[in-house]
């Protein structure tokens, strides 16, 4: 449905006119660097370009006092000395004669973006703006921010579009205290912010940035703060925060719109943040948010002061908004101890207000004392198992950025190789119906060991699947759907795994739904992670062989995906994903779509879905759409997990946490 890019050149006008080491990083080149890179990558050309308009006095009045708006208006005619004097009345602020115009464009850009998304003109978008907004308050400029762009957009979405639930995700490295103050008693706006905090020793030095600030009055539980108490947080820490804190609450909240305070000072290289997350992490964060609110995501630029890192991260965000698969994350996926402690304290503070966090933290799992080091970033522990030998150590920051510049644009093609002629599929545009098939002799050779593949229908289906798989392995096709007779599902999956492993896949994740057993001849070499959802009982036969019953309730299904499937998948870092909906999988279309959509974040989107031939065309259609990058339909308000669902999850977490560190939801802090 399209991605909007809202911009106006005039927003490069405002700049610092005097010496101020604190403010000099907020400069016009931030916007031009981001935009130039988007053009270079051909991403700008793929977006719907919208020229920003100025927000009106009334629109600014949605969150700011009339006195404050007129004060900022008057800065247009002030001389340099007066501007400097006025700027000095605020914390980390400079005014320029063009600031009022720029700040009105920045707020207006957000309004246009929200209007474009909520009228259905586009699916999502990014507003490239300055000055930023999230520190600005009802009657105060603060931290380079003049008008609170995201807060104004949220208020507008409520007032003009009648929305009742808006999620604001603030991934800027600073606490958007302005947004927090404006909505702290409002249950219709869920505000999530992570930020460099260092136990209160980092700007803006506020007690209310800590995890125990959870909102007030009606808004209790609708402010979610995740303070980082150390610098150096990286991809694993950010993804863990999403999986174990933000996303459970977000699904339970069931937003109609997601606004992102998209600051990129939380990325590697930034002088303010001092964090380690690489640009491609923002593709993953964006991708994870797109499963909410039917994919209605509006991102607005906040901070980000390392031009190279900023430009790359902006590109990654836009790529994800466009529906391109996310590049795999680099580095070991092991959250650090300090991050786990922060996530745990935020979960504990929020637990009274969110069902999805209750029942879960019954027994805190003690973590190995060797992961704890009082100073600096603790060295990540190598998880056990042979696959880990393959994982390269994280490259140094600068070389990582260099590498990313060379990263080729991923292929987005999805192929559907369905065999049953009675499935008349309405294929989404650009999804290819595959005609090809592997050579007959080759197909027969693969089929020979399997009795269930002797039938003609099964052989035909296998030939098509092998052809599709080869296309994926040599990069001609990104993802695909294949069908097989139900009786041949297990054998076909077995062949697909063997073929994948022998034709280029280093690590293969297989998510098998329904009655599908792990192929008995599959090697235990750590190259395949077998995850069966639909087993009789929860069991971890090894760290690479996990079974869990299909959750009964939607809430249980969500915690299974967020609390088990994705942590294992992100920890394993596969380069090929097979999802098989086998006999008795019992999965409803929207649930299957959500699973497929989220698994698409792995392996550069190389996902092959295997269906039974008598699956409904609706199921095949919905999977084809999410695999090509469309948002899954929203599940609606989710029921709680059943006690059995919770128990299975808790059991597996206990079994697997020592090897799969991404499963950890928090750290057990020993009592003194
Ligand atoms: C938007 C933003 C940071 C202000 C830092 C002041 N502001 N030291 O990143
Ligand atoms: Zn910031």
Coordinates of C-alpha atoms in Angstrom, one line a residue, residues 33-321:
X33 CA 23.0 13.1 5.1
X34 CA 19.9 11.0 5.7
X35 CA 18.1 12.1 2.6
X36 CA 21.2 11.8 0.3
X37 CA 21.7 8.2 1.5
X38 CA 18.0 7.4 0.9
X39 CA 18.4 8.7 -2.7
X40 CA 21.7 6.9 -3.2
X41 CA 20.0 3.6 -2.2
X42 CA 17.1 4.2 -4.4
X43 CA 14.8 4.2 -1.4
X44 CA 13.5 7.7 -1.6
X45 CA 12.3 6.9 -5.1
X46 CA 10.3 4.0 -3.9
X47 CA 8.4 6.2 -1.4
X48 CA 5.5 8.5 -1.8
X49 CA 7.1 11.9 -1.4
X50 CA 5.1 14.4 0.6
X51 CA 6.2 18.0 1.1
X52 CA 5.8 19.1 4.7
X53 CA 3.3 21.8 5.7
X54 CA 3.4 24.1 8.7
X55 CA 1.2 23.0 11.7
X56 CA -1.4 25.6 12.5
X57 CA -1.7 27.5 15.8
X58 CA -4.6 25.3 16.8
X59 CA -2.7 22.2 16.0
X60 CA 0.3 23.3 18.1
X61 CA -2.2 24.2 20.8
X62 CA -3.2 20.5 21.1
X63 CA -0.2 20.1 23.4
X64 CA 1.4 23.5 23.9
X65 CA 0.2 26.6 25.8
X66 CA -0.8 29.6 23.6
X67 CA 1.8 31.7 25.6
X68 CA 4.6 29.3 24.7
X69 CA 3.6 29.2 21.0
X70 CA 3.6 33.0 20.8
X71 CA 7.0 33.2 22.6
X72 CA 8.5 30.9 20.0
X73 CA 6.8 32.9 17.2
X74 CA 8.5 36.0 18.4
X75 CA 12.0 34.5 18.0
X76 CA 11.6 35.1 14.3
X77 CA 12.4 38.8 14.7
X78 CA 15.0 38.6 17.4
X79 CA 18.7 39.5 16.9
X80 CA 21.5 37.1 17.7
X81 CA 22.1 38.3 21.3
X82 CA 18.4 38.2 22.2
X83 CA 18.1 34.7 20.7
X84 CA 21.1 33.6 22.8
X85 CA 19.6 35.1 25.9
X86 CA 16.2 33.4 25.4
X87 CA 17.8 30.1 24.5
X88 CA 19.7 30.3 27.8
X89 CA 16.4 30.1 29.7
X90 CA 15.9 26.6 28.5
X91 CA 18.0 23.4 28.9
X92 CA 20.1 22.5 25.8
X93 CA 18.2 24.8 23.4
X94 CA 19.2 27.2 20.6
X95 CA 16.9 29.4 18.7
X96 CA 17.5 30.8 15.2
X97 CA 15.3 33.2 13.2
X98 CA 14.1 30.3 11.2
X99 CA 13.4 28.0 14.2
X100 CA 9.7 28.8 14.4
X101 CA 9.1 28.0 10.7
X102 CA 11.2 24.8 10.9
X103 CA 9.5 23.6 14.1
X104 CA 6.1 24.3 12.6
X105 CA 7.1 22.3 9.5
X106 CA 8.4 19.5 11.7
X107 CA 5.1 19.3 13.6
X108 CA 3.2 19.6 10.3
X109 CA 5.2 16.8 8.7
X110 CA 4.0 14.5 11.5
X111 CA 0.4 15.5 11.0
X112 CA 0.6 14.9 7.2
X113 CA 2.1 11.5 7.8
X114 CA -0.6 10.5 10.3
X115 CA -3.3 11.8 7.9
X116 CA -1.8 9.9 5.0
X117 CA -1.7 6.6 7.0
X118 CA -5.1 7.0 8.7
X119 CA -6.9 7.9 5.5
X120 CA -5.4 4.8 3.8
X121 CA -3.3 6.7 1.3
X122 CA -0.3 4.8 2.5
X123 CA 0.4 2.0 4.9
X124 CA 3.2 3.7 6.8
X125 CA 5.9 6.3 6.6
X126 CA 8.8 8.4 7.9
X127 CA 8.9 12.1 8.6
X128 CA 12.5 13.4 8.3
X129 CA 12.3 16.5 10.5
X130 CA 14.3 18.9 12.6
X131 CA 14.1 20.3 15.2
X132 CA 13.3 17.1 17.0
X133 CA 10.4 17.0 19.5
X134 CA 10.2 14.5 22.3
X135 CA 11.8 16.6 25.0
X136 CA 9.6 19.6 24.4
X137 CA 6.9 20.3 27.0
X138 CA 3.6 22.2 27.3
X139 CA 5.4 25.5 27.9
X140 CA 9.1 24.7 27.4
X141 CA 11.6 24.0 24.8
X142 CA 14.2 21.4 25.9
X143 CA 17.0 19.2 24.5
X144 CA 17.0 20.7 21.0
X145 CA 13.2 20.2 20.9
X146 CA 10.8 23.1 20.3
X147 CA 7.4 21.6 19.5
X148 CA 6.6 18.0 20.4
X149 CA 6.0 16.6 17.0
X150 CA 5.1 13.1 18.0
X151 CA 2.8 14.2 20.9
X152 CA 1.0 16.6 18.5
X153 CA 0.6 13.8 16.0
X154 CA -0.9 11.5 18.7
X155 CA -3.3 14.2 20.0
X156 CA -4.4 14.9 16.4
X157 CA -5.0 11.2 15.7
X158 CA -7.2 11.1 18.8
X159 CA -9.0 14.4 18.0
X160 CA -9.4 14.4 14.3
X161 CA -9.5 10.6 13.6
X162 CA -11.2 9.5 16.8
X163 CA -8.5 6.9 17.7
X164 CA -8.7 5.4 21.2
X165 CA -5.4 3.5 21.5
X166 CA -2.1 4.9 20.2
X167 CA 1.3 3.3 21.0
X168 CA 4.3 5.6 21.0
X169 CA 7.7 3.8 20.8
X170 CA 10.6 6.1 21.6
X171 CA 13.8 4.4 20.6
X172 CA 15.8 7.6 20.8
X173 CA 18.6 7.1 23.4
X174 CA 17.3 10.0 25.5
X175 CA 14.2 9.9 27.6
X176 CA 11.3 11.7 25.9
X177 CA 10.2 13.2 29.2
X178 CA 8.1 15.7 27.2
X179 CA 5.9 13.0 25.8
X180 CA 5.7 11.3 29.2
X181 CA 4.5 14.5 30.9
X182 CA 1.9 15.2 28.2
X183 CA 0.3 11.7 28.4
X184 CA 1.1 10.4 31.9
X185 CA -2.5 10.3 33.0
X186 CA -3.9 9.3 29.6
X187 CA -4.7 5.6 29.1
X188 CA -5.3 6.1 25.4
X189 CA -1.6 6.7 24.7
X190 CA 0.8 4.0 25.7
X191 CA 4.3 5.5 25.9
X192 CA 7.4 3.3 25.8
X193 CA 10.9 4.7 26.1
X194 CA 14.3 3.2 26.5
X195 CA 17.1 5.5 27.4
X196 CA 20.6 5.9 28.6
X197 CA 20.1 6.5 32.3
X198 CA 23.2 5.3 34.3
X199 CA 21.3 5.3 37.5
X200 CA 20.2 9.0 37.0
X201 CA 23.7 10.2 36.0
X202 CA 22.9 10.9 32.4
X203 CA 21.0 13.8 30.9
X204 CA 18.2 14.9 31.6
X205 CA 19.0 13.5 35.1
X206 CA 15.4 12.8 36.0
X207 CA 14.1 10.6 38.7
X208 CA 11.0 10.1 36.6
X209 CA 13.0 8.4 33.8
X210 CA 13.4 5.3 36.0
X211 CA 11.4 2.1 35.5
X212 CA 9.1 2.8 38.5
X213 CA 7.6 5.8 36.7
X214 CA 4.6 4.0 35.2
X215 CA 2.0 6.9 34.8
X216 CA -0.6 8.4 37.0
X217 CA -4.3 8.2 37.7
X218 CA -6.2 6.6 34.8
X219 CA -2.8 6.4 33.0
X220 CA -1.2 4.0 35.5
X221 CA 0.7 1.3 33.4
X222 CA 0.6 3.4 30.2
X223 CA 4.0 4.9 30.7
X224 CA 6.8 2.3 30.3
X225 CA 10.4 3.3 31.0
X226 CA 13.3 1.1 30.3
X227 CA 16.4 2.8 31.7
X228 CA 19.8 1.5 30.5
X229 CA 22.3 1.7 33.3
X230 CA 25.3 1.1 31.2
X231 CA 26.5 2.2 27.8
X232 CA 27.3 -0.3 25.1
X233 CA 23.8 -1.8 24.7
X234 CA 23.6 -3.7 21.4
X235 CA 21.4 -5.7 19.0
X236 CA 20.7 -8.5 21.5
X237 CA 19.7 -6.0 24.3
X238 CA 17.4 -4.1 22.0
X239 CA 15.7 -7.1 20.5
X240 CA 15.3 -8.7 24.0
X241 CA 13.7 -5.5 25.2
X242 CA 11.2 -5.7 22.4
X243 CA 10.4 -9.4 22.8
X244 CA 10.2 -9.5 26.6
X245 CA 8.8 -6.1 27.5
X246 CA 7.5 -3.8 24.7
X247 CA 5.7 -6.4 22.5
X248 CA 3.8 -8.3 25.2
X249 CA 2.3 -5.0 26.4
X250 CA 1.8 -3.7 22.9
X251 CA -0.2 -6.8 21.8
X252 CA -2.3 -6.6 25.0
X253 CA -2.9 -2.9 24.4
X254 CA -3.8 -3.6 20.7
X255 CA -3.0 -0.1 19.3
X256 CA -4.8 1.4 16.3
X257 CA -1.7 3.3 15.4
X258 CA 2.0 3.1 16.2
X259 CA 4.0 6.3 16.4
X260 CA 7.8 6.0 16.6
X261 CA 10.0 8.7 18.1
X262 CA 12.8 7.5 15.9
X263 CA 16.0 8.9 17.3
X264 CA 19.1 7.2 16.0
X265 CA 21.4 8.3 18.7
X266 CA 20.8 4.9 20.1
X267 CA 22.8 3.4 17.2
X268 CA 26.5 2.6 17.1
X269 CA 28.9 5.4 16.7
X270 CA 26.7 8.1 18.2
X271 CA 28.5 10.4 20.6
X272 CA 25.5 10.9 22.8
X273 CA 24.3 7.4 23.2
X274 CA 27.6 5.4 23.2
X275 CA 25.6 2.3 22.4
X276 CA 26.5 -0.6 20.1
X277 CA 23.4 -1.5 18.1
X278 CA 24.1 -1.6 14.4
X279 CA 21.9 0.1 11.8
X280 CA 20.3 -3.1 10.7
X281 CA 18.9 -3.5 14.2
X282 CA 16.5 -0.6 13.3
X283 CA 15.2 -2.7 10.4
X284 CA 14.4 -5.4 12.9
X285 CA 12.8 -3.0 15.4
X286 CA 10.6 -1.5 12.6
X287 CA 9.8 -5.0 11.3
X288 CA 8.7 -6.1 14.8
X289 CA 6.4 -3.0 15.2
X290 CA 4.8 -3.6 11.8
X291 CA 2.9 -6.6 13.2
X292 CA 0.9 -4.2 15.3
X293 CA -2.0 -1.9 14.4
X294 CA -2.4 -3.6 11.0
X295 CA 1.0 -2.2 10.0
X296 CA 0.1 1.5 10.5
X297 CA 3.5 2.8 11.7
X298 CA 4.5 6.4 11.5
X299 CA 8.1 7.1 12.4
X300 CA 9.4 10.6 13.0
X301 CA 13.0 11.6 13.3
X302 CA 14.2 12.7 16.8
X303 CA 18.0 12.5 17.6
X304 CA 20.9 10.9 15.8
X305 CA 24.2 12.7 15.6
X306 CA 26.7 10.4 13.9
X307 CA 26.0 11.2 10.3
X308 CA 27.1 7.9 8.9
X309 CA 25.3 5.8 11.5
X310 CA 22.2 8.1 11.2
X311 CA 22.1 7.8 7.5
X312 CA 22.4 4.0 7.5
X313 CA 19.9 3.6 10.3
X314 CA 17.4 5.8 8.5
X315 CA 17.8 3.6 5.4
X316 CA 17.3 0.5 7.4
X317 CA 14.1 1.9 8.8
X318 CA 12.7 2.9 5.5
X319 CA 13.6 -0.4 3.9
X320 CA 11.6 -2.2 6.6
X321 CA 8.7 0.2 6.1

